[in-house]
Short mmCIF file of C-alpha atoms in Angstrom, two decimals:
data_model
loop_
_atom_site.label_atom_id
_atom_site.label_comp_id
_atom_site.label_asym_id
_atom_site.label_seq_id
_atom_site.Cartn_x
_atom_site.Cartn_y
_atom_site.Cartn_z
CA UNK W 1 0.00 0.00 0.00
CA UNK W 2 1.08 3.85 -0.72
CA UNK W 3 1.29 4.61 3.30
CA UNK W 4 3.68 1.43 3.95
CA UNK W 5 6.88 3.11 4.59
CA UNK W 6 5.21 5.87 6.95
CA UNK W 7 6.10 4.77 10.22
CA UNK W 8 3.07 6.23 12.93
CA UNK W 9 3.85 5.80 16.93
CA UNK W 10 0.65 5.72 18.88
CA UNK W 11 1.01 6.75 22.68
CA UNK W 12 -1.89 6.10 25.27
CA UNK W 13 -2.43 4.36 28.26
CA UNK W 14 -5.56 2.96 27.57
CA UNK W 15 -4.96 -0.65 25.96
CA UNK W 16 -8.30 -0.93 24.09
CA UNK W 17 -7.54 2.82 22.41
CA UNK W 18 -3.72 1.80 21.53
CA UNK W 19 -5.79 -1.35 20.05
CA UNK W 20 -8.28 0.21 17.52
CA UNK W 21 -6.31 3.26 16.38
CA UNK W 22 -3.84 0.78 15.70
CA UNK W 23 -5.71 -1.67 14.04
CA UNK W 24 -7.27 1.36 11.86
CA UNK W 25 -3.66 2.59 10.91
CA UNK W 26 -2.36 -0.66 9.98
CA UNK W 27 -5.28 -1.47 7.64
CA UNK W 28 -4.55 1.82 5.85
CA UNK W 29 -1.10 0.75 5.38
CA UNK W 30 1.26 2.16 7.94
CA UNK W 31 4.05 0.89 10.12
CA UNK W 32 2.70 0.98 13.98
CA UNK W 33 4.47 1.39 17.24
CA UNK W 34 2.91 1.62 20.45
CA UNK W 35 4.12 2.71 23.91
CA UNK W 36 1.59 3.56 27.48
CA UNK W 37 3.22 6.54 28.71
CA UNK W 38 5.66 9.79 27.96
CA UNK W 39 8.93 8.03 28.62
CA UNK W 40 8.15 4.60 26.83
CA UNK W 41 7.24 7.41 23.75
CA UNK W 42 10.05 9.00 24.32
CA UNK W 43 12.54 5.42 24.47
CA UNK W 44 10.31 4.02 21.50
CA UNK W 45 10.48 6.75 19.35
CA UNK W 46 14.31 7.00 19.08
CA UNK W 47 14.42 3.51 18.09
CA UNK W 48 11.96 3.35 15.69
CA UNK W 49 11.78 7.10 14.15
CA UNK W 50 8.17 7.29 13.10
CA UNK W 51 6.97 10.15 10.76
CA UNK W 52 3.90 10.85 12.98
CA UNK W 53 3.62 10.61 16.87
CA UNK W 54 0.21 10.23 18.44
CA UNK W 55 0.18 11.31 22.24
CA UNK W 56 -2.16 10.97 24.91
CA UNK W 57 -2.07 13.70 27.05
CA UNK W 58 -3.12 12.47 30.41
CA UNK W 59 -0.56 9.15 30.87
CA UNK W 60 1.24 8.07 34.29
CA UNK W 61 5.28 8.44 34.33
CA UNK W 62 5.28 11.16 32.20
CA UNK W 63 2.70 12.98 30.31
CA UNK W 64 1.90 13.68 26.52
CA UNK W 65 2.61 17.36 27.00
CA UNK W 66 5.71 16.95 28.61
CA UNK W 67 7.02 14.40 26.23
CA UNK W 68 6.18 16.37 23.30
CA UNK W 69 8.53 19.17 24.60
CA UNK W 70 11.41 16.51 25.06
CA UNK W 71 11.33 14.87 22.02
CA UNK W 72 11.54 18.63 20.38
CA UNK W 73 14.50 19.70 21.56
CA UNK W 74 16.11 16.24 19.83
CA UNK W 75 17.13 17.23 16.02
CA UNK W 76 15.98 13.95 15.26
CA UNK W 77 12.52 15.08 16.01
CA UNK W 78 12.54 18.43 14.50
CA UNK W 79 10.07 17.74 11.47
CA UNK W 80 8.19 14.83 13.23
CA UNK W 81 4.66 15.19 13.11
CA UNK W 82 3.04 15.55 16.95
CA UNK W 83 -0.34 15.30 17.26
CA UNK W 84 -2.46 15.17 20.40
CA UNK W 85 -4.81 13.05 21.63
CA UNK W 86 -6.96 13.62 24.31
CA UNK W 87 -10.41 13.74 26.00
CA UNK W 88 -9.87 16.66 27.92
CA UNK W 89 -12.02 19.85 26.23
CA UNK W 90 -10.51 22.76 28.37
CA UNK W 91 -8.93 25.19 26.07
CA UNK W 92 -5.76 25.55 27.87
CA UNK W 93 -4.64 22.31 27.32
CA UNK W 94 -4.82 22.25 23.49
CA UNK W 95 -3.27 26.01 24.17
CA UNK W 96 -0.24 24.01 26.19
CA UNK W 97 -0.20 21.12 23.13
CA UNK W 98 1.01 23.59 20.64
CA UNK W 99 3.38 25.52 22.58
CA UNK W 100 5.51 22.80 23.10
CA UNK W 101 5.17 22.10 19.24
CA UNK W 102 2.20 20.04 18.48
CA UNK W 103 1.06 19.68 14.96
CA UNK W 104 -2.47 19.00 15.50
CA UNK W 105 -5.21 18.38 17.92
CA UNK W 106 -7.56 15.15 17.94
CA UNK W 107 -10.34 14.64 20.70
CA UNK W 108 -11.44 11.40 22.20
CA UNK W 109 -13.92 9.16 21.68
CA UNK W 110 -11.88 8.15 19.20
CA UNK W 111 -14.09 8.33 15.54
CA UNK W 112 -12.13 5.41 13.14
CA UNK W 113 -12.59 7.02 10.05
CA UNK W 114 -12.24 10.63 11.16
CA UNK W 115 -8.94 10.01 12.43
CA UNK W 116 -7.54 8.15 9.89
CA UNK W 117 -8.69 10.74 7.35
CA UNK W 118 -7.22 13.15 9.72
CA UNK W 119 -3.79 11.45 9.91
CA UNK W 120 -3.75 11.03 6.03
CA UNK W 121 -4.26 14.68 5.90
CA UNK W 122 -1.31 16.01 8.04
CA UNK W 123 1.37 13.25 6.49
CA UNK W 124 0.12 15.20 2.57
CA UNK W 125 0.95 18.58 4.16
CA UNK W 126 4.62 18.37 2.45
CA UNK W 127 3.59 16.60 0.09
CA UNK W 128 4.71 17.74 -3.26
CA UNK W 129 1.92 16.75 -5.39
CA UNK W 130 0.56 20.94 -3.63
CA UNK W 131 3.48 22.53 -5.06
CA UNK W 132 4.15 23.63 -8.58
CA UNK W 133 8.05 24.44 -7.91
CA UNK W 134 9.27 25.58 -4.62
CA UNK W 135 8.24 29.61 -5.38
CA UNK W 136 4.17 28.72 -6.74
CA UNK W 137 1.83 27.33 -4.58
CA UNK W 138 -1.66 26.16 -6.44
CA UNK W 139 -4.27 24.40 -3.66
CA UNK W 140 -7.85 24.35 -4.46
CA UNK W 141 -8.85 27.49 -6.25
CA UNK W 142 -6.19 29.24 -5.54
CA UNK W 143 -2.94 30.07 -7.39
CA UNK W 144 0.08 31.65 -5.45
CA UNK W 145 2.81 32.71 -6.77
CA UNK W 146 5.81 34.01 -5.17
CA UNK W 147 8.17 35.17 -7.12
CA UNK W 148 5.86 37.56 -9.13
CA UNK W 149 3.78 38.59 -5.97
CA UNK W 150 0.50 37.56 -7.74
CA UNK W 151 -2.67 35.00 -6.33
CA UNK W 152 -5.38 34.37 -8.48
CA UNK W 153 -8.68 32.63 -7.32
CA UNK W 154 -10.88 30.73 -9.46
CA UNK W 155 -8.54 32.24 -12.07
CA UNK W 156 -9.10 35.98 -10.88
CA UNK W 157 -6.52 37.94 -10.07
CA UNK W 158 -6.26 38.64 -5.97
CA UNK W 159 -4.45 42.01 -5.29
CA UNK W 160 -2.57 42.06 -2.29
CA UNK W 161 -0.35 44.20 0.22
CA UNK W 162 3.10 42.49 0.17
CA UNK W 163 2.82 41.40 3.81
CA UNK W 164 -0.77 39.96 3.01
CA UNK W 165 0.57 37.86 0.14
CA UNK W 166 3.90 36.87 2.59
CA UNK W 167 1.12 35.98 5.37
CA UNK W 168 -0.88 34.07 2.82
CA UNK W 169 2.20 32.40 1.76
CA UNK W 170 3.24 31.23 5.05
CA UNK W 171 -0.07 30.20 5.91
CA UNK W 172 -0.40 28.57 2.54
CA UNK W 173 2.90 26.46 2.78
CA UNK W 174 1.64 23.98 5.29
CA UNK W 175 -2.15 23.60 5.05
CA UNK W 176 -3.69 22.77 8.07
CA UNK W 177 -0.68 23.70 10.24
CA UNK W 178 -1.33 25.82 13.28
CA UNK W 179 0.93 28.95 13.32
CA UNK W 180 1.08 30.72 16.66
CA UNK W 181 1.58 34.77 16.65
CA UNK W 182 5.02 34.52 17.83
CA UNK W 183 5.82 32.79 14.53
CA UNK W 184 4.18 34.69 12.11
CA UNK W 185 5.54 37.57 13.46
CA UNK W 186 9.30 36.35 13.55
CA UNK W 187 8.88 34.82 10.00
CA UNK W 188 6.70 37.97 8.21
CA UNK W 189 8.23 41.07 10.41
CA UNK W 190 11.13 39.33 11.99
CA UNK W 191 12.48 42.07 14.89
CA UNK W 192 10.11 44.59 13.96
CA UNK W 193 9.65 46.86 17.10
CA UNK W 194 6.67 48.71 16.38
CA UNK W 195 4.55 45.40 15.43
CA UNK W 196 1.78 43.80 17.59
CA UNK W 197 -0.77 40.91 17.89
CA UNK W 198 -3.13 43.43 16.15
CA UNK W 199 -1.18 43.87 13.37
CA UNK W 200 -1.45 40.00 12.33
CA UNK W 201 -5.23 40.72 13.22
CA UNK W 202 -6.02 43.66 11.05
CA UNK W 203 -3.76 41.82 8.43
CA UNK W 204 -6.38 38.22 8.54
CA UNK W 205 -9.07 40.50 8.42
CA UNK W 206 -7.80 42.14 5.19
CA UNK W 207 -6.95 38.51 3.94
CA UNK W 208 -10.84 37.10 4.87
CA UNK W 209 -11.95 40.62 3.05
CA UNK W 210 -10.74 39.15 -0.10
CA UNK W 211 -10.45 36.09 -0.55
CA UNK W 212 -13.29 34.62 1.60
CA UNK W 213 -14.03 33.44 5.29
CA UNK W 214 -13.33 29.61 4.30
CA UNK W 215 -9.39 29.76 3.89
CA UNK W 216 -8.13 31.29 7.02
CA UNK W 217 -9.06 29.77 10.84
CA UNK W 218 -8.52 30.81 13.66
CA UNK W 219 -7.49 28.85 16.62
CA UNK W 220 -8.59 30.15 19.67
CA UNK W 221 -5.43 31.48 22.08
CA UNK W 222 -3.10 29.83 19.89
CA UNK W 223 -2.92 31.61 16.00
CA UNK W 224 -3.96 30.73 12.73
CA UNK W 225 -3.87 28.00 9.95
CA UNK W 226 -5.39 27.65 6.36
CA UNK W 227 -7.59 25.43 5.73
CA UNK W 228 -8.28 23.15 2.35
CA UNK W 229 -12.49 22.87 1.65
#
């Protein structure tokens, strides 16, 4: 199958949830590891070097949260997917999941389908089958390209500010990837002085303006991503 050489790690202390997501996961083709808590994850994961890692948050030993922020400080780890799994609903601890680098955010019970579309989903986001060449972006409707500056929708040309088009751009790069303020303002206005969360705001709100509601979301205390519909 296409997904064979993807390696996934599933974390979780609960046997019968380790069970069915991996069950699911192997059926769609992917190499499976398992481990019941942060520093099995942890132990696991530099052995077996999966693309994706699926944490709990709420484990004995050592929590998902915790091991997340370990396993990003190894290089090793640096472009490994992290995505959470949990059945808590407060906001701050999907908040804490992405500060320590989490990819993504996936709530319990655990929906078989959902998820693996889900996982499919975030393993595509470098895909290159999204990207023309490395400076034209075209996903969906929407043409960017950014060496002349230009995005066309539906084959219409989209006039932008420069920093709109470089926000789109970033946004653009990794569909579906959350990008916290901090980011987007190191990466779009680097050391800029004068430059505040309200800036990024105004410059969304230009973005929705004109190209539409559907592309841009916004993740509650965290940032923004753009979205594929």
């Amino acid at each position: 199958m296409s997904n064979s050489k993807q390696k996934i790690l599933i974390v979780d202390d609960e046997p019968d949830i380790l069970e069915l997501i991996e069950y699911n996961l192997k059926k769609e083709g992917y190499q499976v590891y398992t481990a019941r808590n942060g520093q099995e994850a942890v132990t696991e994961a530099k052995r077996s070097l999966p693309d994706l890692i699926i944490l709990d948050i709420m484990m004995p030993k050592m929590d998902g949260i915790e091991a997340c922020r370990i396993m990003r400080t190894m290089p090793e780890f640096k472009n490994t997917f992290m995505v959470f799994l949990t059945a808590r609903s407060e906001e701050y601890s999907e908040i804490a999941g992405f500060n320590v680098g989490a990819d993504d955010y996936i709530a319990k019970p655990i929906k078989p389908r959902a998820l693996v579309s889900r996982i499919n989903a975030i393993l595509r986001r470098n895909s290159p089958t999204e990207e023309v060449s490395d400076n034209k972006l075209e996903i969906g409707d929407l043409v960017i390209d950014r060496e002349a500056y230009l995005v066309f929708q539906g084959g219409n040309k989209v006039v932008l500010a420069k920093k709109e088009f470089e926000l789109l751009y970033l946004l653009a790069s990794k569909p579906g990837k959350v990008y916290t303020r901090e980011i987007i303002l190191k990466n779009i206005w680097e050391d800029s002085v004068v430059v505040t969360n309200r800036t990024i705001d105004v410059h969304i709100r230009k973005l929705r303006e004109k190209l539409g509601e559907t592309y841009v979301s916004t993740v509650k205390g965290v940032g923004y991503k753009f979205e594929l519909h």
